[in-house]
Coordinates of C-alpha atoms and ligand atoms in Angstrom, one line a residue:
X1 CA 0.0 0.1 -0.1
X2 CA 1.2 3.6 -0.8
X3 CA 2.4 5.5 2.2
X4 CA 0.7 8.5 3.4
X5 CA 3.1 11.6 2.0
X6 CA 3.5 14.3 4.5
X7 CA 4.8 17.9 3.6
X8 CA 5.1 21.0 5.5
X9 CA 7.6 24.0 5.9
X10 CA 8.8 26.7 8.1
X11 CA 10.4 30.0 7.2
X12 CA 14.0 31.1 8.4
X13 CA 12.7 34.4 9.1
X14 CA 14.1 34.1 12.9
X15 CA 14.4 31.8 15.8
X16 CA 12.1 29.1 16.3
X17 CA 9.4 29.8 19.2
X18 CA 7.4 27.7 21.2
X19 CA 4.4 28.2 18.8
X20 CA 6.3 26.8 15.7
X21 CA 7.4 23.9 18.1
X22 CA 4.0 22.9 19.6
X23 CA 1.8 24.1 16.5
X24 CA 4.0 22.2 13.7
X25 CA 7.5 20.6 14.5
X26 CA 6.2 18.7 17.4
X27 CA 3.8 16.8 15.0
X28 CA 6.5 16.5 12.4
X29 CA 8.7 14.5 14.5
X30 CA 5.8 12.4 15.9
X31 CA 4.9 11.6 12.1
X32 CA 8.2 9.7 11.9
X33 CA 7.1 7.0 14.1
X34 CA 4.1 6.7 11.8
X35 CA 4.0 4.9 8.4
X36 CA 4.3 7.9 6.6
X37 CA 6.9 9.4 3.9
X38 CA 8.1 12.8 5.5
X39 CA 9.0 16.1 3.6
X40 CA 9.9 19.0 5.6
X41 CA 11.4 22.1 4.0
X42 CA 12.9 25.2 5.2
X43 CA 11.3 27.7 3.1
X44 CA 13.9 30.3 2.4
X45 CA 12.3 31.6 -0.7
X46 CA 9.2 32.4 1.6
X47 CA 11.5 34.1 3.9
X48 CA 12.7 36.6 1.2
X49 CA 9.1 38.0 0.9
X50 CA 10.1 40.1 3.9
X51 CA 13.6 39.5 4.9
X52 CA 16.2 41.7 3.1
X53 CA 19.5 41.0 4.8
X54 CA 21.4 38.3 3.1
X55 CA 23.8 37.4 5.8
X56 CA 21.0 37.3 8.3
X57 CA 19.1 34.8 6.0
X58 CA 22.1 32.9 5.5
X59 CA 22.7 32.7 9.3
X60 CA 18.8 31.7 10.0
X61 CA 18.9 29.0 7.6
X62 CA 21.6 27.0 9.0
X63 CA 20.5 27.8 12.8
X64 CA 16.9 26.7 11.6
X65 CA 18.3 23.6 10.2
X66 CA 20.4 22.7 13.3
X67 CA 17.0 23.4 15.5
X68 CA 14.9 21.3 13.3
X69 CA 17.5 18.3 14.0
X70 CA 17.7 19.2 17.5
X71 CA 14.0 18.9 18.0
X72 CA 14.2 15.4 16.7
X73 CA 13.8 15.4 12.8
X74 CA 15.8 12.3 11.7
X75 CA 17.3 12.6 8.3
X76 CA 17.1 8.7 8.2
X77 CA 13.3 9.0 8.6
X78 CA 12.6 12.3 7.0
X79 CA 13.8 14.4 3.9
X80 CA 14.8 17.7 5.3
X81 CA 15.8 20.1 2.8
X82 CA 16.3 23.9 1.7
X83 CA 13.5 24.9 -0.5
X84 CA 15.8 27.3 -2.8
X85 CA 18.2 24.1 -3.4
X86 CA 15.4 22.6 -5.3
X87 CA 14.6 24.6 -8.4
X88 CA 11.4 22.8 -9.1
X89 CA 9.8 25.0 -6.4
X90 CA 10.4 28.4 -8.1
X91 CA 9.2 26.7 -11.6
X92 CA 6.2 25.1 -10.4
X93 CA 5.3 28.7 -8.6
X94 CA 5.3 30.3 -12.0
X95 CA 3.4 27.7 -13.7
X96 CA 0.6 27.8 -10.9
X97 CA 0.6 31.4 -11.4
X98 CA -0.6 31.2 -14.6
X99 CA -3.7 29.4 -13.3
X100 CA -4.5 31.4 -10.2
X101 CA -7.2 34.2 -10.2
X102 CA -5.5 37.0 -8.5
X103 CA -8.6 37.5 -6.7
X104 CA -7.9 34.4 -4.6
X105 CA -4.7 35.7 -3.3
X106 CA -5.9 39.4 -2.5
X107 CA -8.6 37.4 -0.3
X108 CA -5.9 35.7 2.0
X109 CA -6.0 36.8 5.4
X110 CA -2.2 36.9 6.3
X111 CA -1.6 39.0 3.1
X112 CA -4.2 41.4 4.3
X113 CA -3.0 41.6 7.6
X114 CA 0.8 42.0 6.5
X115 CA 0.0 44.7 3.9
X116 CA -1.6 46.7 6.8
X117 CA 1.7 46.5 8.7
X118 CA 4.4 47.0 5.9
X119 CA 5.2 50.4 4.5
X120 CA 6.1 48.6 1.1
X121 CA 5.2 45.1 -0.1
X122 CA 6.6 43.2 -2.9
X123 CA 4.7 41.1 -5.8
X124 CA 6.3 38.0 -3.7
X125 CA 4.2 38.7 -0.8
X126 CA 0.8 38.5 -2.6
X127 CA 2.1 35.5 -4.4
X128 CA 3.3 33.8 -1.2
X129 CA 0.4 31.1 -1.3
X130 CA 1.2 30.0 -4.8
X131 CA 4.7 29.3 -4.0
X132 CA 3.5 27.4 -0.9
X133 CA 1.0 25.6 -3.2
X134 CA 3.9 24.3 -5.5
X135 CA 5.9 23.1 -2.6
X136 CA 2.9 21.1 -1.2
X137 CA 1.7 19.4 -4.5
X138 CA 5.2 18.9 -6.2
X139 CA 5.5 15.9 -3.7
X140 CA 1.7 14.8 -4.0
X141 CA 1.3 15.5 -0.4
X142 CA -1.6 14.0 1.4
X143 CA -1.2 15.7 4.5
X144 CA 0.2 19.1 5.7
X145 CA 0.8 19.6 9.5
X146 CA 0.6 23.0 10.4
X147 CA -0.5 25.5 13.1
X148 CA -3.9 27.3 12.6
X149 CA -2.8 30.5 10.9
X150 CA -1.7 28.4 7.9
X151 CA -5.0 26.7 7.3
X152 CA -6.6 29.2 4.6
X153 CA -3.3 28.8 2.3
X154 CA -3.6 25.0 2.3
X155 CA -7.1 25.0 1.6
X156 CA -6.0 27.4 -1.5
X157 CA -3.5 25.0 -2.2
X158 CA -6.5 22.2 -2.8
X159 CA -8.3 24.8 -4.8
X160 CA -5.2 25.8 -7.1
X161 CA -4.3 21.9 -7.5
X162 CA -8.0 21.2 -8.5
X163 CA -8.1 23.9 -10.8
X164 CA -5.1 22.7 -12.4
X165 CA -6.5 19.3 -12.5
X166 CA -9.7 20.5 -14.1
X167 CA -7.5 22.3 -16.9
X168 CA -5.1 19.9 -17.7
X169 CA -6.1 16.5 -16.3
X170 CA -5.6 14.5 -13.2
X171 CA -1.9 15.7 -12.1
X172 CA -2.0 16.4 -8.5
X173 CA -3.2 15.0 -5.2
X174 CA -5.6 17.3 -3.3
X175 CA -3.8 18.0 0.2
X176 CA -5.5 18.3 3.6
X177 CA -4.2 20.5 6.3
X178 CA -3.5 18.5 9.8
X179 CA -4.0 20.9 12.6
X180 CA -3.4 19.6 16.0
X181 CA -6.4 19.9 18.7
X182 CA -4.4 22.0 20.8
X183 CA -1.3 24.0 20.5
X184 CA -2.4 25.0 16.9
X185 CA -2.6 28.8 17.9
X186 CA 0.1 29.4 20.8
X187 CA -0.5 33.1 21.6
X188 CA 2.1 35.9 22.4
X189 CA 2.5 35.8 26.1
X190 CA 2.4 39.6 26.6
X191 CA -0.4 40.3 24.0
X192 CA -2.7 37.0 24.1
X193 CA -4.9 38.4 21.4
X194 CA -2.2 38.1 18.7
X195 CA -0.3 34.9 17.7
X196 CA 3.2 34.3 18.8
X197 CA 5.5 34.9 15.6
X198 CA 9.0 35.1 14.6
X199 CA 9.0 38.1 12.2
X200 CA 6.0 39.8 13.0
X201 CA 5.7 40.2 16.6
X202 CA 5.5 43.7 17.9
X203 CA 5.7 42.3 21.2
X204 CA 8.8 40.6 21.6
X205 CA 8.8 40.1 25.4
X206 CA 5.8 37.7 25.0
X207 CA 7.8 35.4 22.3
X208 CA 9.4 32.1 23.8
X209 CA 12.3 31.4 21.5
X210 CA 13.8 28.0 21.5
X211 CA 17.4 29.6 21.8
X212 CA 16.3 31.7 24.6
X213 CA 18.4 31.1 28.1
X214 CA 16.3 29.5 31.2
X215 CA 16.1 33.0 32.7
X216 CA 14.6 34.9 30.0
X217 CA 12.2 32.0 29.3
X218 CA 11.2 32.3 33.2
X219 CA 10.9 35.8 32.9
X220 CA 8.9 35.9 29.7
X221 CA 6.4 33.2 31.5
X222 CA 6.2 34.9 34.8
X223 CA 5.3 38.2 33.1
X224 CA 2.7 36.8 30.8
X225 CA -0.3 38.7 30.5
X226 CA -3.4 37.2 32.6
X227 CA -6.8 39.1 34.0
X228 CA -7.5 40.3 37.4
X229 CA -9.8 37.2 38.3
X230 CA -8.2 34.0 39.9
X231 CA -10.3 31.2 38.4
X232 CA -8.0 28.6 36.5
X233 CA -10.2 27.4 33.9
X234 CA -10.5 27.4 30.3
X235 CA -12.6 29.9 28.3
X236 CA -13.0 31.6 25.0
X237 CA -13.6 35.1 26.6
X238 CA -11.4 37.8 25.4
X239 CA -10.4 38.7 28.8
X240 CA -9.5 35.2 29.9
X241 CA -7.1 34.9 26.5
X242 CA -3.9 35.0 28.6
X243 CA -4.8 32.1 31.1
X244 CA -6.5 30.1 28.2
X245 CA -2.9 30.5 26.4
X246 CA -1.1 29.3 29.5
X247 CA -3.7 26.3 30.0
X248 CA -3.3 25.4 26.4
X249 CA 0.6 25.3 26.6
X250 CA 0.2 23.2 29.7
X251 CA -2.4 20.9 28.3
X252 CA -0.4 20.3 24.8
X253 CA 2.8 19.4 26.8
X254 CA 1.3 17.2 29.4
X255 CA -1.2 15.6 26.9
X256 CA -4.0 15.8 29.7
X257 CA -7.5 16.4 29.2
X258 CA -9.0 19.9 29.8
X259 CA -10.7 18.4 32.7
X260 CA -7.7 17.0 34.1
X261 CA -5.8 20.0 33.5
X262 CA -8.6 22.2 35.2
X263 CA -8.4 19.8 38.2
X264 CA -4.5 20.2 38.6
X265 CA -5.3 23.8 39.2
X266 CA -8.5 23.8 41.1
X267 CA -6.8 24.5 44.6
X268 CA -4.3 27.0 43.2
X269 CA -4.6 30.4 44.6
X270 CA -3.7 33.0 42.1
X271 CA -2.1 32.5 38.8
X272 CA 1.7 32.3 39.9
X273 CA 1.2 28.3 40.5
X274 CA -0.2 28.1 36.9
X275 CA 3.0 30.0 35.5
X276 CA 5.5 28.2 37.3
X277 CA 4.1 25.0 36.3
X278 CA 4.1 26.1 32.6
X279 CA 7.5 27.4 33.0
X280 CA 8.7 24.3 34.4
X281 CA 7.2 22.1 31.3
X282 CA 8.5 24.6 28.8
X283 CA 12.1 24.4 30.3
X284 CA 11.7 20.4 30.4
X285 CA 11.4 20.4 26.7
X286 CA 13.7 23.4 25.5
X287 CA 16.8 22.5 27.7
X288 CA 17.5 19.4 25.8
X289 CA 16.7 20.7 22.3
X290 CA 19.3 23.6 23.1
X291 CA 22.0 21.2 24.1
X292 CA 21.4 19.4 20.6
X293 CA 21.1 22.5 18.7
X294 CA 24.8 23.4 20.1
X295 CA 26.1 20.3 18.6
X296 CA 24.5 20.4 15.1
X297 CA 25.3 24.2 14.7
X298 CA 29.0 23.6 15.8
X299 CA 29.5 21.4 12.7
X300 CA 28.0 23.4 9.5
X301 CA 29.7 21.2 7.2
X302 CA 28.1 18.2 8.6
X303 CA 24.9 20.2 8.6
X304 CA 25.1 21.1 4.9
X305 CA 25.8 17.7 3.9
X306 CA 22.5 16.2 5.9
X307 CA 20.5 19.2 3.9
X308 CA 22.2 18.3 0.4
X309 CA 21.1 14.6 0.7
X310 CA 17.8 16.0 1.7
X311 CA 17.5 18.4 -1.6
X312 CA 18.7 15.4 -3.7
X313 CA 15.9 13.1 -2.3
X314 CA 13.5 16.1 -2.7
X315 CA 14.8 16.6 -6.1
X316 CA 14.2 13.1 -7.5
X317 CA 10.4 13.6 -6.6
X318 CA 9.8 17.1 -7.7
X319 CA 11.9 17.5 -11.0
X320 CA 9.6 14.7 -12.8
X321 CA 6.6 16.2 -11.3
X322 CA 7.3 19.9 -12.8
X323 CA 8.3 18.0 -15.9
X324 CA 4.7 16.6 -16.0
X325 CA 3.2 19.9 -15.5
X326 CA 5.0 21.6 -18.2
X327 CA 4.1 18.7 -20.5
X328 CA 0.6 18.8 -19.6
X329 CA 0.6 22.7 -20.2
X330 CA 1.6 22.2 -23.6
X331 CA 5.6 23.5 -23.2
X332 CA 7.9 21.4 -25.4
Ligands
AQP401 N1 1.9 31.0 17.4 C1 1.7 29.9 16.3 N2 1.2 28.8 17.2 C2 0.9 27.5 16.6 N3 1.6 27.4 15.3 C3 2.4 28.2 15.0 N4 2.9 28.4 13.6 C4 3.7 29.5 13.5 N5 3.3 30.5 14.4 C5 2.5 29.5 15.4 C6 3.3 27.3 12.7 O1 4.6 27.0 12.5 C7 4.9 26.7 11.2 C8 6.0 27.6 10.6 O2 5.3 28.9 10.3 P1 6.1 30.2 10.0 O3 7.6 29.9 9.7 O4 5.3 30.9 9.0 O5 6.4 30.6 11.4 P2 5.9 32.1 12.0 O6 6.4 32.1 13.4 O7 4.7 32.5 12.1 O8 6.9 33.0 11.1 P3 6.9 34.7 10.5 O9 8.2 34.6 9.8 O10 6.5 35.5 11.6 O11 5.7 34.3 9.5 P4 4.0 34.5 9.4 O12 3.9 35.9 10.2 O13 4.1 35.0 7.9 O14 3.3 33.4 9.7 C9 3.5 26.6 10.5 O15 2.9 25.4 10.6 C10 2.8 27.6 11.5 O16 1.1 27.1 11.3

């Protein structure tokens, strides 16, 4: 039987944070123990829609690769590679641009949000979801494990793939977004109404970076915005967003049910206990990852070798696929 194929990506737009880990990368690592074929991509072409500094990008790419391996991606179980090293991605993007109505892109929430925040925007920012569509469908991915913020983009990828299939014949598998039931949207601890983000966080003091030291992580969590009440229960009220976020982090790390989580804090007086428990759990995850990261980042040549093996493997699948696209579209 054909294995389920999984594809997902992460931008080298800054240091990985707790949201990236709990929303996406944790699932990627867990997928390796299932009967699945895994492709995980450092989407550097995407990062350049915003990032402008060449040295920063170069450093970020290696740092993110070291971080992904440190989190547990195993080059023997997953194809881990850099997007720009596999040319089929950029080529597929152009071909898919030709079949994507511009209105579909202008409706994307992320594009609209970023447009508001930036002084000038590139054509690439609007085109971002088309490049992302190519990333996914070149591998005939069945599943795309992501945080909630990317759901709309994967749904668009399905629509673009379907449109291509309708126009030129069955070419692509339609991918499904796989979003974890908890941890899918980790919020900024200082501003719990906005998602934790690498490059777009106006409130950096609320971001838990995987490379932050223990003291700053403790500080970030202890300073987390809560509310004036003292009930430690899940709730969808805006006023309770901070407590909800901390409880969500606690829940995803412990794997407990919501009821069990609330029980754990039923007798707690004030939010201090919740913050301490969350900090302990977060440090328990990050400390060993940081130690492994230091090993990987200290050997850039070995890192590049691992990434080249990944790119080579990715090419064997994506190059024939892009050739098939071109043939179906009439290129000779
Ligand atoms: N706060 C989050 N909670 C849960 N999952 C999240 N993801 C991102 N933020 C959260 C998921 O992480 C994967 C990689 O996405 P990314 O590289 O786009 O991450 P980012 O931190 O959001 O990066 P940027 O540079 O700040 O980009 P924008 O603002 O463009 O997203 C994805 O699966 C994502 O869902």
